[in-house]
Amino acid sequence: MARHLDPIGINYAFTGGAVVNLLLDDPELGPARPTDDVDVIVEVVSGRDYAAVEESLRNAGFKNATDGPLCRWRLGKLVVDVMPTSGERYGLNTKWFAEALQTAETVRYAHTTLRIVSPIGFLATKYLTFTERGKGDFLGSHDLEDFIAVIDGRSRIVEEIQASRRDFQNYLVDGVRSLLAEPDFREALPGFLLSDSASQSRLPLLRKKLEGISLIEIREIRR
């Protein structure tokens, strides 16, 4: 995928369920849930910008998908959602997309250099998506599943959130506090881990991480 996007010369970063495994730093964890699509955030300020991106994508071999949202493309059999940082016209809430793209990181994977959203940017975009389409179904939401997987799979995620830019930090702290205030979420928490005893043994640490995030002080953002 990256070899098709890099020559286009657009500012982009991979996100979504496809990058979860790249965001985990705990060697004890197995692969995250499989996903059959790839999400890409691209820098777009205006409709004219996105028209130029679309033309570049077509020249690189991408084709508009006939099903799904307006931002959906296909590259061979691969489904690709190309989500602009300013995507209101496409029915997308892109509140954290620009910030996630701005803080994206470069990683090496399978002899390829990939630009992916940071763990903090990933968490912010995933929690926002859960609040919009999760409908309070904690165990049925892939977005919340990915959100919890990254918290579970990063050894210093509490410290990382505490050290992150204040807008990200405040949003995530408030989000985790809201989750912990829901008895159904607390009851569902074991379901985010595999059922084997080794996986379930991580539950106390996962709870401790969530509690640690909730205790971070929310601070005023000065404009």
XYZ file of N, CA and C in Angstrom:
669
model
N 0.820 -1.206 0.000
C 0.000 0.000 0.000
C 0.860 1.265 0.000
N 1.869 1.318 0.888
C 2.707 2.513 1.000
C 3.415 2.818 -0.320
N 3.814 1.766 -1.041
C 4.534 2.012 -2.304
C 3.629 2.621 -3.363
N 2.324 2.510 -3.189
C 1.389 3.161 -4.108
C 1.115 4.601 -3.695
N 1.168 4.865 -2.383
C 0.855 6.201 -1.889
C 2.059 7.136 -1.879
N 3.241 6.613 -1.573
C 4.409 7.480 -1.432
C 4.726 8.294 -2.683
N 4.651 7.701 -3.876
C 4.980 8.497 -5.061
C 3.989 9.619 -5.354
N 2.798 9.557 -4.767
C 1.788 10.574 -5.032
C 2.187 11.915 -4.442
N 2.938 11.880 -3.359
C 3.408 13.115 -2.744
C 2.386 13.788 -1.845
N 1.453 13.017 -1.261
C 0.472 13.592 -0.344
C 0.896 13.318 1.094
N 0.408 14.148 1.996
C 0.667 13.956 3.423
C -0.384 12.987 3.948
N 0.042 11.819 4.385
C -0.920 10.801 4.805
C -0.353 9.995 5.964
N -1.254 9.249 6.610
C -0.842 8.300 7.648
C -1.876 7.195 7.731
N -1.407 5.978 7.948
C -2.313 4.844 8.141
C -2.900 4.883 9.545
N -4.154 4.452 9.636
C -4.815 4.378 10.932
C -5.797 3.208 10.901
N -6.659 3.110 11.893
C -7.670 2.056 11.902
C -7.148 0.735 12.430
N -8.024 -0.270 12.373
C -7.701 -1.580 12.934
C -6.476 -2.227 12.330
N -6.143 -1.860 11.093
C -5.008 -2.485 10.416
C -3.672 -2.138 11.059
N -3.602 -1.054 11.835
C -2.318 -0.653 12.418
C -2.202 -1.013 13.896
N -3.231 -1.638 14.470
C -3.201 -1.929 15.906
C -1.953 -2.706 16.289
N -1.630 -3.758 15.546
C -0.456 -4.572 15.892
C 0.835 -3.761 15.885
N 0.897 -2.732 15.043
C 2.093 -1.897 14.963
C 2.207 -0.946 16.151
N 1.119 -0.789 16.883
C 1.118 0.125 18.015
C 1.371 -0.569 19.349
N 1.420 -1.888 19.337
C 1.621 -2.636 20.581
C 3.110 -2.828 20.848
N 3.499 -2.710 22.100
C 4.912 -2.913 22.448
C 5.107 -4.057 23.425
N 4.042 -4.809 23.687
C 4.131 -5.936 24.616
C 4.326 -7.225 23.820
N 5.490 -7.867 23.917
C 5.761 -9.069 23.124
C 4.888 -10.260 23.497
N 4.221 -10.206 24.657
C 3.387 -11.328 25.074
C 2.049 -11.360 24.344
N 1.684 -10.254 23.719
C 0.385 -10.193 23.077
C 0.436 -10.790 21.680
N -0.612 -11.493 21.315
C -0.727 -12.031 19.968
C -1.292 -10.982 19.033
N -1.550 -11.350 17.788
C -2.111 -10.395 16.820
C -3.476 -9.888 17.265
N -3.747 -8.632 16.947
C -5.065 -8.068 17.217
C -6.064 -8.624 16.209
N -7.317 -8.180 16.326
C -8.358 -8.722 15.461
C -8.003 -8.512 13.985
N -8.344 -9.465 13.122
C -8.101 -9.281 11.690
C -9.050 -8.245 11.114
N -8.612 -7.539 10.110
C -9.456 -6.555 9.448
C -9.232 -6.643 7.949
N -10.283 -6.406 7.184
C -10.182 -6.570 5.731
C -10.123 -5.232 5.005
N -9.879 -4.153 5.742
C -9.762 -2.861 5.076
C -8.636 -2.054 5.705
N -8.243 -0.995 5.009
C -7.173 -0.118 5.466
C -7.724 1.306 5.500
N -7.455 2.013 6.590
C -7.870 3.413 6.717
C -6.654 4.314 6.574
N -6.830 5.377 5.804
C -5.745 6.328 5.569
C -6.278 7.739 5.795
N -5.582 8.521 6.613
C -5.899 9.942 6.765
C -5.027 10.728 5.806
N -5.632 11.633 5.039
C -4.864 12.478 4.125
C -5.137 13.942 4.444
N -4.130 14.758 4.229
C -4.275 16.186 4.518
C -5.074 16.847 3.403
N -6.222 17.380 3.755
C -7.092 18.060 2.804
C -7.698 19.270 3.506
N -7.549 20.445 2.909
C -8.081 21.667 3.496
C -9.358 22.094 2.794
N -9.449 21.813 1.498
C -10.604 22.260 0.721
C -11.045 21.166 -0.243
N -12.228 21.369 -0.838
C -12.720 20.430 -1.836
C -11.780 20.322 -3.025
N -11.142 21.416 -3.365
C -10.189 21.404 -4.477
C -9.007 20.506 -4.153
N -8.561 20.545 -2.905
C -7.455 19.678 -2.484
C -7.831 18.207 -2.637
N -9.051 17.860 -2.197
C -9.440 16.455 -2.269
C -9.622 16.007 -3.709
N -10.083 16.901 -4.577
C -10.197 16.551 -5.998
C -8.823 16.204 -6.563
N -7.810 16.944 -6.130
C -6.448 16.654 -6.591
C -5.967 15.319 -6.034
N -6.296 15.038 -4.767
C -5.935 13.752 -4.165
C -6.606 12.618 -4.927
N -7.894 12.784 -5.249
C -8.626 11.743 -5.974
C -7.975 11.446 -7.325
N -7.595 12.492 -8.021
C -6.951 12.297 -9.323
C -5.632 11.549 -9.164
N -4.873 11.905 -8.141
C -3.602 11.218 -7.897
C -3.824 9.751 -7.556
N -4.865 9.463 -6.765
C -5.170 8.083 -6.412
C -5.523 7.270 -7.655
N -6.326 7.833 -8.514
C -6.695 7.114 -9.740
C -5.457 6.849 -10.593
N -4.587 7.824 -10.694
C -3.365 7.639 -11.484
C -2.457 6.572 -10.885
N -2.598 6.338 -9.550
C -1.770 5.336 -8.877
C -2.416 3.954 -8.875
N -3.584 3.836 -9.511
C -4.223 2.525 -9.617
C -5.408 2.294 -8.702
N -5.757 3.278 -7.890
C -6.933 3.155 -7.025
C -8.199 3.389 -7.850
N -9.280 2.739 -7.437
C -10.569 2.923 -8.103
C -11.636 3.241 -7.070
N -12.544 4.137 -7.424
C -13.649 4.442 -6.527
C -14.495 3.205 -6.284
N -14.811 2.945 -5.014
C -15.669 1.805 -4.697
C -17.115 2.159 -5.000
N -17.869 1.190 -5.433
C -19.280 1.420 -5.749
C -20.170 1.195 -4.542
N -19.589 0.723 -3.438
C -20.352 0.503 -2.216
C -19.659 1.214 -1.070
N -20.372 1.410 0.025
C -19.758 2.007 1.197
C -19.748 3.521 1.140
N -19.006 4.153 2.039
C -18.970 5.616 2.124
C -18.271 6.236 0.919
N -18.449 7.540 0.766
C -17.885 8.245 -0.380
C -16.361 8.218 -0.392
N -15.752 8.017 0.780
C -14.289 8.038 0.861
C -13.676 6.671 0.557
N -14.486 5.703 0.188
C -13.985 4.331 0.005
C -13.411 4.123 -1.401
N -12.258 3.458 -1.445
C -11.568 3.131 -2.688
C -11.200 1.652 -2.676
N -10.786 1.182 -3.826
C -10.264 -0.182 -3.925
C -8.938 -0.158 -4.671
N -8.013 -0.953 -4.159
C -6.730 -1.168 -4.818
C -6.619 -2.672 -5.013
N -6.991 -3.148 -6.191
C -7.135 -4.580 -6.394
C -8.262 -5.082 -5.510
N -7.968 -6.077 -4.679
C -8.984 -6.614 -3.770
C -9.007 -5.885 -2.423
N -8.074 -4.978 -2.224
C -7.962 -4.290 -0.948
C -8.946 -3.120 -0.866
N -9.659 -3.036 0.256
C -10.582 -1.928 0.509
C -9.836 -0.850 1.283
N -9.892 0.376 0.782
C -9.152 1.479 1.386
C -10.095 2.660 1.609
N -10.222 3.097 2.858
C -10.980 4.304 3.166
C -10.001 5.463 3.293
N -10.077 6.401 2.352
C -9.190 7.559 2.330
C -9.941 8.732 2.952
N -9.576 9.064 4.175
C -10.361 10.015 4.971
C -9.636 11.353 5.072
N -10.225 12.410 4.510
C -9.575 13.723 4.538
C -9.647 14.371 5.910
N -8.661 15.208 6.223
C -8.653 15.899 7.506
C -9.819 16.875 7.618
N -10.320 17.329 6.482
C -11.526 18.154 6.475
C -12.570 17.383 5.678
N -13.358 16.575 6.381
C -14.207 15.619 5.678
C -15.691 15.767 5.917
N -16.132 16.962 6.322
C -17.545 17.133 6.620
C -18.430 16.823 5.405
N -17.964 17.188 4.224
C -18.772 16.960 3.023
C -18.934 15.477 2.711
N -18.128 14.649 3.348
C -18.214 13.206 3.133
C -18.900 12.502 4.305
N -19.511 13.297 5.185
C -20.226 12.722 6.311
C -19.325 12.195 7.412
N -18.093 12.717 7.494
C -17.131 12.250 8.486
C -16.927 13.304 9.564
N -16.886 12.868 10.805
C -16.479 13.751 11.882
C -14.970 13.638 11.995
N -14.277 14.655 11.546
C -12.815 14.582 11.456
C -12.134 15.401 12.554
N -12.798 15.506 13.689
C -12.314 16.370 14.769
C -10.844 16.151 15.092
N -10.390 14.902 15.159
C -9.017 14.638 15.573
C -8.101 14.235 14.420
N -8.602 14.264 13.189
C -7.802 13.767 12.074
C -6.564 14.626 11.830
N -6.725 15.936 11.832
C -5.571 16.811 11.566
C -4.500 16.627 12.627
N -4.913 16.553 13.887
C -3.958 16.364 14.977
C -3.299 14.988 14.901
N -4.081 13.973 14.543
C -3.525 12.624 14.420
C -2.503 12.567 13.289
N -2.786 13.268 12.199
C -1.841 13.295 11.083
C -0.588 14.081 11.466
N -0.783 15.183 12.160
C 0.346 16.030 12.569
C 1.312 15.291 13.490
N 0.783 14.390 14.315
C 1.619 13.677 15.293
C 1.955 12.250 14.844
N 1.725 11.938 13.577
C 1.993 10.587 13.067
C 3.479 10.256 13.163
N 3.774 8.964 13.180
C 5.142 8.483 13.344
C 5.523 7.549 12.208
N 6.811 7.425 11.961
C 7.319 6.523 10.930
C 7.864 5.261 11.588
N 7.443 4.109 11.081
C 7.887 2.827 11.640
C 8.389 1.945 10.502
N 9.200 0.948 10.867
C 9.677 -0.052 9.913
C 8.904 -1.340 10.127
N 8.393 -1.895 9.039
C 7.652 -3.150 9.140
C 7.857 -3.946 7.851
N 8.322 -5.175 7.999
C 8.517 -6.072 6.849
C 9.311 -5.389 5.740
N 10.433 -4.774 6.121
C 11.355 -4.122 5.174
C 10.716 -2.930 4.476
N 9.654 -2.380 5.060
C 8.966 -1.232 4.477
C 8.846 -0.135 5.523
N 8.979 1.109 5.096
C 8.760 2.248 5.980
C 7.304 2.681 5.869
N 6.637 2.742 7.013
C 5.226 3.122 7.043
C 5.039 4.336 7.930
N 4.152 5.210 7.532
C 3.782 6.346 8.376
C 2.415 6.035 8.976
N 2.359 5.933 10.297
C 1.123 5.578 10.977
C 0.822 6.605 12.063
N -0.435 6.698 12.440
C -0.790 7.611 13.525
C -0.123 7.145 14.810
N 0.140 8.084 15.701
C 0.742 7.742 16.989
C -0.272 6.998 17.845
N 0.185 6.292 18.871
C -0.772 5.630 19.774
C -1.806 6.593 20.349
N -1.382 7.806 20.697
C -2.305 8.775 21.290
C -3.304 9.266 20.246
N -2.828 9.560 19.045
C -3.734 9.972 17.978
C -4.717 8.877 17.626
N -4.243 7.639 17.647
C -5.111 6.499 17.372
C -6.223 6.407 18.410
N -5.864 6.523 19.679
C -6.855 6.416 20.741
C -7.914 7.510 20.625
N -7.495 8.719 20.314
C -8.452 9.825 20.202
C -9.438 9.592 19.065
N -8.942 9.181 17.902
C -9.844 8.964 16.765
C -10.746 7.762 17.004
N -10.230 6.722 17.638
C -11.040 5.531 17.895
C -12.134 5.813 18.929
N -11.796 6.555 19.972
C -12.818 6.836 20.978
C -13.914 7.720 20.389
N -13.528 8.695 19.589
C -14.528 9.544 18.941
C -15.466 8.704 18.081
N -14.910 7.790 17.298
C -15.740 6.948 16.437
C -16.674 6.068 17.258
N -16.167 5.550 18.372
C -17.028 4.741 19.240
C -18.199 5.560 19.768
N -17.954 6.792 20.181
C -19.038 7.599 20.729
C -20.095 7.905 19.677
N -19.690 7.893 18.397
C -20.635 8.239 17.338
C -21.406 7.042 16.799
N -20.777 5.870 16.786
C -21.475 4.735 16.179
C -21.510 3.489 17.060
N -20.957 3.590 18.257
C -20.926 2.423 19.129
C -22.255 2.089 19.770
N -23.122 3.111 19.939
C -24.464 2.924 20.490
C -24.442 2.219 21.858
N -23.379 2.465 22.616
C -23.305 1.887 23.954
C -23.077 0.392 23.995
N -22.806 -0.210 22.829
C -22.567 -1.654 22.766
C -21.075 -1.894 22.963
N -20.668 -2.054 24.202
C -19.243 -2.092 24.508
C -18.536 -3.270 23.841
N -19.065 -4.458 23.954
C -18.403 -5.629 23.395
C -18.649 -5.774 21.897
N -19.655 -5.103 21.370
C -19.948 -5.223 19.950
C -19.237 -4.210 19.081
N -18.512 -3.281 19.690
C -17.860 -2.211 18.940
C -16.410 -2.563 18.628
N -16.071 -2.657 17.345
C -14.676 -2.871 16.956
C -13.824 -1.654 17.320
N -14.428 -0.463 17.284
C -13.669 0.741 17.627
C -13.221 0.703 19.085
N -14.126 0.336 19.976
C -13.738 0.240 21.384
C -12.795 -0.932 21.610
N -12.990 -2.008 20.864
C -12.077 -3.146 20.956
C -10.649 -2.722 20.621
N -10.497 -1.941 19.554
C -9.170 -1.457 19.168
C -8.618 -0.490 20.212
N -9.474 0.353 20.737
C -9.095 1.327 21.777
C -8.518 0.608 22.991
N -9.233 -0.404 23.467
C -8.777 -1.160 24.643
C -7.529 -1.970 24.308
N -7.442 -2.500 23.095
C -6.275 -3.302 22.707
C -4.985 -2.492 22.803
N -5.036 -1.231 22.404
C -3.828 -0.399 22.460
C -3.496 -0.028 23.903
N -4.501 0.261 24.712
C -4.234 0.531 26.137
C -3.637 -0.705 26.799
N -4.207 -1.869 26.513
C -3.704 -3.119 27.079
C -2.302 -3.434 26.578
N -2.037 -3.116 25.328
C -0.808 -3.570 24.681
C 0.366 -2.622 24.717
N 0.215 -1.484 25.384
C 1.341 -0.558 25.536
C 1.691 -0.448 27.016
N 2.921 -0.769 27.323
C 3.329 -0.904 28.720
C 3.301 0.417 29.481
N 3.530 1.541 28.790
C 3.602 2.841 29.472
C 2.537 3.812 28.948
N 1.367 3.276 28.613
C 0.352 4.122 27.990
C -0.131 5.231 28.926
N -0.171 4.983 30.225
C -0.600 6.038 31.156
C 0.374 7.199 31.097
N 1.664 6.890 31.144
C 2.682 7.944 31.070
C 2.650 8.642 29.710
N 2.384 7.897 28.647
C 2.332 8.495 27.312
C 1.174 9.481 27.197
N 0.031 9.126 27.749
C -1.101 10.051 27.723
C -0.804 11.270 28.577
N -0.180 11.047 29.721
C 0.156 12.159 30.614
C 1.137 13.124 29.959
N 1.986 12.625 29.073
C 2.989 13.462 28.416
C 2.507 14.009 27.075
N 1.310 13.655 26.657
C 0.823 14.058 25.335
C 0.328 15.501 25.338
N 0.074 16.023 24.161
C -0.448 17.380 24.056
C -1.779 17.470 24.807
N -2.041 18.622 25.364
C -3.113 18.746 26.345
C -4.496 18.441 25.775
N -4.743 18.794 24.502
C -6.070 18.528 23.947
C -6.319 17.031 23.835
N -5.323 16.281 23.352
C -5.437 14.825 23.345
C -5.641 14.289 24.762
N -4.796 14.758 25.660
C -4.814 14.258 27.042
C -6.180 14.459 27.685
N -6.693 15.675 27.609
C -7.983 15.967 28.239
C -9.095 15.117 27.646
N -9.077 14.956 26.319
C -10.134 14.193 25.659
C -10.104 12.728 26.094
N -8.915 12.154 26.149
C -8.805 10.742 26.509
C -9.110 10.513 27.982
N -8.657 11.395 28.836
C -8.952 11.251 30.257
C -10.458 11.331 30.488
N -11.101 12.305 29.864
C -12.546 12.437 30.014
C -13.265 11.211 29.450
N -12.762 10.684 28.330
C -13.377 9.501 27.737
C -13.266 8.274 28.624
N -12.093 8.043 29.183
C -11.906 6.889 30.061
C -12.736 7.043 31.332
N -12.821 8.238 31.859
C -13.675 8.458 33.030
C -15.126 8.110 32.710
N -15.585 8.498 31.527
C -16.965 8.190 31.122
C -17.175 6.686 31.013
N -16.190 5.982 30.455
C -16.313 4.524 30.345
C -16.381 3.873 31.722
N -15.481 4.274 32.611
C -15.436 3.647 33.935
C -16.678 3.957 34.765
N -17.372 5.025 34.397
C -18.606 5.365 35.117
C -19.778 4.480 34.701
N -19.578 3.681 33.654
C -20.633 2.800 33.159
C -20.465 1.397 33.738
N -21.406 0.956 34.587
C -21.301 -0.410 35.145
C -21.219 -1.480 34.058
N -21.919 -1.288 32.957
C -21.903 -2.287 31.878
C -20.514 -2.398 31.253
N -19.802 -1.271 31.176
C -18.441 -1.328 30.642
C -17.530 -2.085 31.579
N -17.602 -1.782 32.852
C -16.747 -2.463 33.818
C -17.022 -3.971 33.816
N -18.293 -4.326 33.672
C -18.647 -5.744 33.630
C -18.156 -6.405 32.351
N -18.114 -5.635 31.268
C -17.711 -6.188 29.969
C -16.202 -6.278 29.804
N -15.433 -5.637 30.665
C -13.986 -5.515 30.473
C -13.279 -6.852 30.246
N -13.605 -7.930 30.966
C -12.917 -9.202 30.684
C -13.121 -9.684 29.245
N -14.228 -9.271 28.625
C -14.518 -9.705 27.268
C -13.628 -9.093 26.214
N -12.863 -8.071 26.581
C -11.920 -7.479 25.633
C -10.624 -8.282 25.553
N -10.452 -9.227 26.455
C -9.278 -10.081 26.460
C -9.665 -11.474 26.000
N -8.703 -12.219 25.466
C -8.970 -13.604 25.098
C -9.346 -14.400 26.343
N -10.044 -15.505 26.141
C -10.609 -16.240 27.272
C -9.613 -17.145 27.995
N -8.424 -17.377 27.414
C -7.466 -18.251 28.082
C -6.952 -17.596 29.355
N -6.449 -18.399 30.263
C -6.059 -17.904 31.584
C -4.921 -16.890 31.517
N -4.001 -17.075 30.582
C -2.885 -16.136 30.469
C -3.385 -14.743 30.073
N -4.327 -14.707 29.142
C -4.877 -13.419 28.716
C -5.697 -12.781 29.828
N -6.518 -13.585 30.486
C -7.356 -13.042 31.554
C -6.528 -12.576 32.746
N -5.328 -13.113 32.888
C -4.473 -12.671 33.988
C -4.021 -11.219 33.807
N -4.209 -10.677 32.598
C -3.844 -9.288 32.333
C -4.929 -8.317 32.816
N -6.074 -8.835 33.192
C -7.199 -7.966 33.539
C -6.880 -6.982 34.666
N -6.253 -7.401 35.772
C -5.940 -6.413 36.822
C -5.057 -5.274 36.320
N -4.074 -5.594 35.454
C -3.205 -4.544 34.920
C -3.975 -3.621 33.981
N -4.870 -4.187 33.176
C -5.685 -3.362 32.289
C -6.546 -2.402 33.109
N -7.165 -2.922 34.160
C -7.976 -2.059 35.027
C -7.111 -0.958 35.650
N -5.910 -1.332 36.068
C -5.005 -0.358 36.687
C -4.635 0.744 35.694
N -4.395 0.373 34.442
C -4.078 1.379 33.418
C -5.247 2.332 33.216
N -6.448 1.789 33.094
C -7.628 2.636 32.902
C -7.830 3.563 34.093
N -7.672 3.035 35.282
C -7.796 3.867 36.474
C -6.714 4.944 36.491
N -5.508 4.564 36.082
C -4.423 5.539 36.050
C -4.694 6.666 35.081
N -5.264 6.337 33.924
C -5.619 7.371 32.950
C -6.693 8.293 33.523
N -7.679 7.695 34.197
C -8.793 8.488 34.738
C -8.342 9.458 35.816
N -7.218 9.180 36.455
C -6.733 10.024 37.555
C -5.854 11.181 37.071
N -5.527 11.198 35.777
C -4.742 12.307 35.239
C -5.573 13.587 35.317
N -4.974 14.646 35.762
C -5.689 15.911 35.924
C -6.034 16.519 34.571
N -7.277 16.911 34.404
C -7.694 17.630 33.199
C -7.360 19.102 33.392
N -6.622 19.662 32.464
C -6.144 21.039 32.609
C -6.723 21.925 31.523
N -6.877 23.177 31.872
C -7.424 24.155 30.933
C -6.449 24.376 29.790
N -6.994 24.484 28.587
C -6.185 24.762 27.407
C -6.238 26.256 27.134
N -5.115 26.896 27.181
C -5.063 28.342 26.929
C -4.944 28.598 25.438
N -5.824 29.437 24.937
C -5.840 29.778 23.515
C -5.048 31.050 23.260
